[in-house]
Structure formats: structure tokens, C-alpha cells
Coordinates of C-alpha atoms in Angstrom, one line a residue:
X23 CA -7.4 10.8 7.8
X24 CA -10.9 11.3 6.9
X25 CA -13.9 9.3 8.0
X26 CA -13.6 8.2 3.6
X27 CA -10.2 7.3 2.6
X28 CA -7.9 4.9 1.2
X29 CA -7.4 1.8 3.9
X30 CA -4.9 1.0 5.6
X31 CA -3.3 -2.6 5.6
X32 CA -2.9 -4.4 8.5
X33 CA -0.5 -7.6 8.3
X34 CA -0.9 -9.3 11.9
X35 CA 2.3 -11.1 11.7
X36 CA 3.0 -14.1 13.5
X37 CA -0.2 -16.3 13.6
X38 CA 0.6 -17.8 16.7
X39 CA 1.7 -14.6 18.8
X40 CA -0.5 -12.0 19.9
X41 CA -0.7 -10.0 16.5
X42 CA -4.3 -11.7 15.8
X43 CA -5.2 -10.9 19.5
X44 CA -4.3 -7.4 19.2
X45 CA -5.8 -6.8 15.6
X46 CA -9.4 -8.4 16.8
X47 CA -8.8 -6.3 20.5
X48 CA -9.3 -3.4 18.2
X49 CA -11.8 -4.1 15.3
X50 CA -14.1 -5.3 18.6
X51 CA -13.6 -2.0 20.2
X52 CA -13.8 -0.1 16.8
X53 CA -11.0 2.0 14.4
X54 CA -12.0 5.3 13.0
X55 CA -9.7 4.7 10.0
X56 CA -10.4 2.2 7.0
X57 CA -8.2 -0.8 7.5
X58 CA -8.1 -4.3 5.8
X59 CA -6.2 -7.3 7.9
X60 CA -4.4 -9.8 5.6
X61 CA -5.0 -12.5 7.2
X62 CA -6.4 -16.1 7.7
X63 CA -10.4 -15.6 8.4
X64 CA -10.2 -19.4 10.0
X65 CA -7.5 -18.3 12.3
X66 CA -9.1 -15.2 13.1
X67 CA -12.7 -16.6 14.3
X68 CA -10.8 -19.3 16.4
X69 CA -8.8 -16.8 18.3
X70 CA -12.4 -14.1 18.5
X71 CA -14.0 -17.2 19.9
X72 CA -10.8 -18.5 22.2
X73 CA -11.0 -14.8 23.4
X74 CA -14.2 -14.2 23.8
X75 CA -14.7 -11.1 21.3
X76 CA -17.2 -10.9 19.2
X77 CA -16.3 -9.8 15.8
X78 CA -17.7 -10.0 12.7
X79 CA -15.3 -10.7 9.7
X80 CA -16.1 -9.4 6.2
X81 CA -14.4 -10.8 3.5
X82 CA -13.5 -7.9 1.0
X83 CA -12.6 -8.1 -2.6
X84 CA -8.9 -7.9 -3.4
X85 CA -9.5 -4.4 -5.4
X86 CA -12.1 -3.1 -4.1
X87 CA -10.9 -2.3 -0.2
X88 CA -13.3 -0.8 2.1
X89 CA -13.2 3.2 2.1
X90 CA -15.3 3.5 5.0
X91 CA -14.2 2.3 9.1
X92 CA -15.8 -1.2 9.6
X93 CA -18.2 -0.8 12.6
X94 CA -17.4 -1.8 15.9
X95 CA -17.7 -5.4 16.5
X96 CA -16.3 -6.1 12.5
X97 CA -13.2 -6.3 10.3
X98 CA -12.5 -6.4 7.0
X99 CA -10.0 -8.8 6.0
X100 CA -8.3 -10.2 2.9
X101 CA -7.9 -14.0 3.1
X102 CA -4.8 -15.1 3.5
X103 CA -5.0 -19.1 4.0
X104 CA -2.3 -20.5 6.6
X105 CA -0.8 -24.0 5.5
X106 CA -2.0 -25.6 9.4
X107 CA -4.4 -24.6 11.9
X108 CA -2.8 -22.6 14.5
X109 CA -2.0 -23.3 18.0
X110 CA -1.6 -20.3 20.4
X111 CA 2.1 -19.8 21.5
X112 CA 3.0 -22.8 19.4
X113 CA 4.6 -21.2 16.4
X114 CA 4.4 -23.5 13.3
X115 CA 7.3 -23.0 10.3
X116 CA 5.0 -24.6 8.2
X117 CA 3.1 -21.0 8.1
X118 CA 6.4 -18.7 7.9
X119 CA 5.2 -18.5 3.8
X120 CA 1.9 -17.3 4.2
X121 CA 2.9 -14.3 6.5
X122 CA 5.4 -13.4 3.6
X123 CA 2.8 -13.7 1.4
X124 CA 0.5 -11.0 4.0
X125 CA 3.4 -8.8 3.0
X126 CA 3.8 -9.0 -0.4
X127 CA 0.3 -8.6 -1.0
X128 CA 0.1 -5.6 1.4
X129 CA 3.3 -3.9 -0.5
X130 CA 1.6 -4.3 -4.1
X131 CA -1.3 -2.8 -2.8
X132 CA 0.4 0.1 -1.3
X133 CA 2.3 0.6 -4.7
X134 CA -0.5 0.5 -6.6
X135 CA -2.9 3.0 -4.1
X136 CA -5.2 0.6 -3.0
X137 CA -3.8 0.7 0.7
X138 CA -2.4 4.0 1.9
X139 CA 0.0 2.5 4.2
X140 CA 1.3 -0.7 5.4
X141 CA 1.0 -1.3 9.2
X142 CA 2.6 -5.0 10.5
X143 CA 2.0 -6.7 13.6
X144 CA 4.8 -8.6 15.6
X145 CA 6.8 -11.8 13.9
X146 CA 9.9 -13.9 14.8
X147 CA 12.6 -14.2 12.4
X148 CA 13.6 -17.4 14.0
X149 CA 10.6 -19.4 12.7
X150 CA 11.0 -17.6 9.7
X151 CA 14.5 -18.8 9.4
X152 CA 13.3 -22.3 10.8
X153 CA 11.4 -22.6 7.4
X154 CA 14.4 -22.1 5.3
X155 CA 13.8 -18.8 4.0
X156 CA 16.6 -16.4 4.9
X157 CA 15.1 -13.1 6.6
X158 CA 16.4 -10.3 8.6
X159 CA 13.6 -8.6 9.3
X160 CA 10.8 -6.8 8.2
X161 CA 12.6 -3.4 7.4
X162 CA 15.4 -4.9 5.1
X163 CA 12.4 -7.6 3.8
X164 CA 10.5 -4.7 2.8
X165 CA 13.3 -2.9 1.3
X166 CA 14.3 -5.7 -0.8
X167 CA 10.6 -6.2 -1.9
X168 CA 10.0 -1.8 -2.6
X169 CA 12.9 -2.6 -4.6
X170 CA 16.1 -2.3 -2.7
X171 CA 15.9 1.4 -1.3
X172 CA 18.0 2.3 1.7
X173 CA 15.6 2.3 4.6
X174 CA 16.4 3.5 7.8
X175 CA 14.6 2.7 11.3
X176 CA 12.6 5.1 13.3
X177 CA 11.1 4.3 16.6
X178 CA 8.6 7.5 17.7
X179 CA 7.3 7.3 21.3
X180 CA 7.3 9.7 24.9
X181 CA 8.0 12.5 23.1
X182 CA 11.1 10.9 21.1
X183 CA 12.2 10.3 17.9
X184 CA 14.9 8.1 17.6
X185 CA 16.1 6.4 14.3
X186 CA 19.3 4.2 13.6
X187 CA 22.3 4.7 11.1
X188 CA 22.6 0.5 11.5
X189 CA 19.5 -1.9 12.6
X190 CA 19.9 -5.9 13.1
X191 CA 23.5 -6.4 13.4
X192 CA 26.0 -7.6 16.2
X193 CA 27.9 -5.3 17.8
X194 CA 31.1 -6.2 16.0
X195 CA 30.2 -5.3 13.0
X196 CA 28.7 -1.9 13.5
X197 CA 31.9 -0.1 12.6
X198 CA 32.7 -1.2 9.5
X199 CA 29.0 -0.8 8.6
X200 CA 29.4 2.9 9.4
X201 CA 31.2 4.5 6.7
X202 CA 30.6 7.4 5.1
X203 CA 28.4 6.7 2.0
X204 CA 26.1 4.9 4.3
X205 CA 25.7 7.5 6.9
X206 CA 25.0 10.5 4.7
X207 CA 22.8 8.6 3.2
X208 CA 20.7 7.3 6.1
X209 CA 21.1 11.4 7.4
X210 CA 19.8 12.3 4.0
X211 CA 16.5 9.8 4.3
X212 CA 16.2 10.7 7.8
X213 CA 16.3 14.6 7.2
X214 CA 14.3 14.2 3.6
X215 CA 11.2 12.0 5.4
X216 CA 10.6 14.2 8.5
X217 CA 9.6 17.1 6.2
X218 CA 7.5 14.7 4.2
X219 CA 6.2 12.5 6.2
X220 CA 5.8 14.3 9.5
X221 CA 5.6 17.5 8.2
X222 CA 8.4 19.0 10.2
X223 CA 10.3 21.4 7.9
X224 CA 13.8 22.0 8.4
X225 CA 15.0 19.0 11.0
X226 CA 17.0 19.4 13.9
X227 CA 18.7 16.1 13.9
X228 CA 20.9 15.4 17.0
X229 CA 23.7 12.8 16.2
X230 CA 25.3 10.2 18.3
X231 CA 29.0 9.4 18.5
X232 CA 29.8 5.7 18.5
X233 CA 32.1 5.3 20.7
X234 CA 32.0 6.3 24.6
X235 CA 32.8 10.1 25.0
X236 CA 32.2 10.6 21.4
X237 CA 35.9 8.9 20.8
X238 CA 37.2 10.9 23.6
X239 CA 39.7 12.9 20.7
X240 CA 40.4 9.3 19.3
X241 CA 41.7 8.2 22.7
X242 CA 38.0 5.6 22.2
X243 CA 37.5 4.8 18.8
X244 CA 38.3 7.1 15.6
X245 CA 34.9 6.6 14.0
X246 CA 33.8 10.1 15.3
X247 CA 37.0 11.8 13.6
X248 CA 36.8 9.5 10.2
X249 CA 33.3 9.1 9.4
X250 CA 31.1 10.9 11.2
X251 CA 32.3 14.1 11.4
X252 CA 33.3 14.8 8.0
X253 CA 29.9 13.8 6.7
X254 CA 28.3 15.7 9.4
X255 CA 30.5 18.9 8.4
X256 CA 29.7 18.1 4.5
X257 CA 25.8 18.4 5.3
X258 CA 25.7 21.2 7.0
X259 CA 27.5 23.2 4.4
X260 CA 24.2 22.2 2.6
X261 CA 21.7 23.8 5.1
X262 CA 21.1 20.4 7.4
X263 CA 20.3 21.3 10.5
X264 CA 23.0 18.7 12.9
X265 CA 24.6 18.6 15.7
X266 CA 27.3 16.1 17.0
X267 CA 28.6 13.8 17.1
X268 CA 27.6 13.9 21.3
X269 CA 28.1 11.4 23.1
X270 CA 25.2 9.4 23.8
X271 CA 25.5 9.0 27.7
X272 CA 24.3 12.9 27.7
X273 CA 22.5 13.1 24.7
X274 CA 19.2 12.5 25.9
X275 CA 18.6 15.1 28.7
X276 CA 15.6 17.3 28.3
X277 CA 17.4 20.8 27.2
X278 CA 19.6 18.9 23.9
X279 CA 16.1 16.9 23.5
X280 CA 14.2 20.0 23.5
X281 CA 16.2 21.7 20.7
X282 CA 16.2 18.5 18.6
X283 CA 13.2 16.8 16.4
X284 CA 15.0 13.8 16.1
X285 CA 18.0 11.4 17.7
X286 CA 20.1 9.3 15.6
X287 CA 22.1 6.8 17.1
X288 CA 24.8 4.7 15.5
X289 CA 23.4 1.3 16.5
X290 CA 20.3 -0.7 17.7
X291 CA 21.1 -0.7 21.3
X292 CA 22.4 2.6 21.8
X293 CA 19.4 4.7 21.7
X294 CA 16.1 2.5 21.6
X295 CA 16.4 1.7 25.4
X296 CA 16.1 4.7 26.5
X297 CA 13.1 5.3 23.7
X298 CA 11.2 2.0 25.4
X299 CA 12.1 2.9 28.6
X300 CA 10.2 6.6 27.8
X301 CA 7.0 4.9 25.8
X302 CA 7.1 0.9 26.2
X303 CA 3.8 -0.4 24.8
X304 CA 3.2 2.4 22.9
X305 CA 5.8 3.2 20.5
X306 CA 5.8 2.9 17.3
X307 CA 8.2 1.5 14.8
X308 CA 8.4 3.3 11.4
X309 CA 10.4 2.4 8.1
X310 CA 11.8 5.2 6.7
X311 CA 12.9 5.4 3.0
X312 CA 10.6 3.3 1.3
X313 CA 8.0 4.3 -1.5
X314 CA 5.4 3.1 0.8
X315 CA 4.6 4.0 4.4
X316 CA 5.1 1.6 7.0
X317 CA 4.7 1.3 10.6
X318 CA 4.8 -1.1 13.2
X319 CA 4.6 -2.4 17.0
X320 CA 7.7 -1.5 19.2
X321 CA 7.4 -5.4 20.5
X322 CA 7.7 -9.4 19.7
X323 CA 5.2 -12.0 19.7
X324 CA 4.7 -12.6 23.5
X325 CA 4.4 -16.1 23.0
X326 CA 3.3 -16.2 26.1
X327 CA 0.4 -14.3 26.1
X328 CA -1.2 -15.4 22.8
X329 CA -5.2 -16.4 23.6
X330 CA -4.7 -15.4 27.4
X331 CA -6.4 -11.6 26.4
X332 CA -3.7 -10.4 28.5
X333 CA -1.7 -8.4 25.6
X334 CA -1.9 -5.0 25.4
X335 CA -3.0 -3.3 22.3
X336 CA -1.2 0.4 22.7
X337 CA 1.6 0.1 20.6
X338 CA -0.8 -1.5 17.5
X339 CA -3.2 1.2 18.3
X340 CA -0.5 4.1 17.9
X341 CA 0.9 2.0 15.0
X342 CA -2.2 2.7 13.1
X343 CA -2.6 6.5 14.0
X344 CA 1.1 7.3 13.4
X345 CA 0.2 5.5 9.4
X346 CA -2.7 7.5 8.9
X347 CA -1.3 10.5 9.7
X348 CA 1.9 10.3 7.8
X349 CA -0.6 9.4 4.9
X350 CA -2.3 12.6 5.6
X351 CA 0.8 14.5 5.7
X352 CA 2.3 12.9 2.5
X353 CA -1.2 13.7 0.8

């Protein structure tokens, strides 16, 4: 991204995790990019001051955004008040609205090209949830909000690329979420937003089985022989570059890695530990599918270190350069 672009967006996330501590970590230590945090100001000079980082926060008009990098030592933010002050570690429900609000405002201003990309900082669900308002998670929240795309979940880190056919759901009900219609399409967006997005023409996408051994035959689990390898069979006869299903207790070993620019696995679990095990703390979590481009952190809140100035900003940092990139690459 040039040193004169459109901003980025920065939504913190949880007020009383370490999203605030990471976004001020940063703007103190400087960003070459333009970037806006929606955010409370009050909340944000308590936790500068409670961390002892001095930084300067500019108030910027909702459409006119920065087009320059803020100086080390400042930030450009676009209020976003908080219902009640904010204790660290002590999340408050009474402030689940206002972070949905960071959102919305952040999507509208990507739709409209006054943001080039959306990057989101770490929230929990459960306080979210704990304020009556039903929610998922950011990926299906912004989905719903970009108005009801399919998105699919990549996490980009070590050297990997993994994204998911299925994100937040329990493991019994992974394989009647897998059918056909839903995995095409999640191989479509996958394949489609490589070449777009990372510039990458052509994808090598290596596919997962579901079940151990890849179904063993159908001795395991029939998914492979039902769903996933007609649909895989159907796409290549259209020039997609796949291979699988293989099972995924081999998959990622450095010579079927090497010939691949991509992983997808069938479910949450099944291929992002061995992504965080490669690049924990500095992975990056990016929503595919969407008219906008997001990314995010590859972690929670860390309750636990909110205000201590013991959190680590990596993953936020590489969340930020992975955005302004794929905004490079999609202009």
C-alpha cells in the first residue's frame, strides 16, 4: 500500500481484552499504513495511561478519513462511545452494542470506499450472547451485515494457508453441514479469492477427507465417497486445480504442502492446530467471500492480560499487513 491511500479500519473488539492494548502498542510504535480505530477515545486514553504509552488521539471526521500514516506516538480514531467505563479483564455486557456498532460502521465505510479494508481485534461471543443479542461470530456477523454472502474462513500463517468448508459448529453437526452445494461453493470462493485477493493464479487447493483415512473405502464414514468426491471430480472437469480428499493425518508434510497454495479442511479443529502450532501469535485470520476485505487476530481476549502490557502485538501487526496488501492486490 502506498505511503497515500485509502485507510484501513481498525475495530479493537472487546473493550475490556487486550484489543485496545494491542491497537495503542502499535499506533505508539508507528504503522506505515493509514488506519482509523473505531473506538471509544475515553477508553483509549485510560488504557495509554494504565500502560504507560504515550499516544496521541485525533479525532477524525466520519468522511473524511486520514489518507496519510498518523505519526508515531498518534492515532486516528472514530468515536465510538461505550455505554460504561471499562474495567480491564472485567468484560461488561452493557458494552456488547457499541462493539457491533464499531462493526457496522466499519462495514458501511468499506462499502462505500472510505476504508479499504476492515481489520477486527479479538471479542467474546459469550458477552455478546450475555447481552441478549444472538451472535456467532464475527465471520457469519459480517456476512449477514455484507448482505448474506457465503464466507469461508482462512487462517494464513508459517507458511500455511488453511481455510475451513465449516467454522463454529460442534462436531456433530459437521456432516450434515457438508453437503454438496455447500462445499463447491466454499471451493469456488476459496479458489475465486486466492487469484483476487492474493494474487495467486491458478490455485493448488489440497482437500481434506472428513473422516480418519479419508473414509478408509467407506469402512470410516461415506462423506468422502458422497460428497466430497463427486464435487471434487465436478471441478476439476472445470480446470480447478484439487487434490483429495487425503486424509488429514498426512496432509501436512512438507512435499504435499509444497505443491499446494492452500489446505482446506472439513472442520474447525482439523486443520487450524496444526496452522497455530506453525505461526501462533502471528497468524492471521481472513474472511473470505465478502464484498469487503477483512482480516483479523488468530486469538481471544486474554482476559488476563488486559492493562498488564504483557500481550503480544504480532498477530494484529500481520493482521494489518495481510489487509493492505490484499487491498493492493484487489486494486
Amino acid at each position: 500500500m502506498s505511503v497515500s491511500a485509502t485507510p484501513l479500519a481498525l475495530a479493537p473488539g472487546e473493550p475490556a481484552g487486550i484489543g485496545p492494548d494491542l491497537t495503542l502498542a502499535l499506533a505508539a510504535a508507528g504503522l506505515d499504513t493509514p488506519l482509523v480505530a473505531l473506538a471509544d477515545p475515553d477508553m483509549l486514553a485510560v488504557r495509554a495511561r494504565l500502560l504507560g504509552l504515550a499516544v496521541r488521539l485525533r479525532p477524525v471526521p466520519p468522511h473524511a478519513p486520514p489518507r496519510v500514516p498518523a505519526p508515531a506516538g498518534e492515532l486516528h480514531v472514530h468515536p465510538v462511545p461505550l455505554a460504561r467505563a471499562v474495567t480491564p479483564g472485567r468484560p461488561d455486557p452493557a458494552n456488547a452494542r457499541s462493539l457491533l456498532t464499531a462493526l457496522d460502521t466499519a462495514v458501511d465505510g468499506c462499502l462505500d470506499g472510505r476504508y479499504a479494508a476492515l481489520v477486527t481485534g479479538p471479542i467474546s461471543k459469550a458477552v455478546i450472547n450475555d447481552a441478549g443479542i444472538p451472535f456467532t461470530g464475527h465471520t457469519e456477523y459480517l456476512a449477514a451485515r455484507c448482505g448474506g454472502q457465503h464466507p469461508v474462513m482462512l487462517l494464513t500463517g508459517g507458511g500455511l494457508r488453511v481455510a475451513l468448508a465449516t467454522t463454529h459448529l460442534p462436531l456433530h453437526a459437521v456432516s450434515e453441514a457438508l453437503d454438496a452445494v455447500t462445499l463447491e461453493r466454499v471451493i469456488r470462493v476459496l479458489d475465486g479469492e486466492l487469484a483476487r485477493r492474493f494474487g495467486i493464479l491458478r490455485p493448488r487447493i489440497l482437500v481434506l477427507g472428513l473422516n480418519p483415512h479419508a473414509g478408509e473405502g467407506g469402512h470410516l464414514g461415506d462423506e468422502e465417497i458422497r460428497v466430497i468426491t463427486p464435487v471434487l471430480e465436478r471441478l476439476r472437469g472445470e480446470g480447478l486445480r484439487l487434490e483429495g480428499p487425503v486424509p488429514a493425518d498426512t496432509a501436512f508434510n512438507p512435499t504435499r504442502l509444497d505443491a499446494c497454495d492452500a489446505v482446506l479442511a472439513m472442520y474447525h479443529d482439523q486443520g487450524l492446530p496444526v496452522l497455530k502450532h506453525a505461526s501462533f501469535g502471528q497468524a492471521v485470520n481472513v474472511t473470505l467471500g465478502l464484498p469487503i476485505i477483512r482480516t483479523s487476530v488468530d486469538h481471544g481476549t486474554a482476559f488476563d492480560l488486559a492493562g498488564t502490557g504483557r500481550a503480544d502485538a504480532g498477530s494484529l501487526r500481520e493482521a494489518l499487513a495481510c489487509a493492505a496488501q490484499m487491498a493492493a492486490n484487489a486494486g
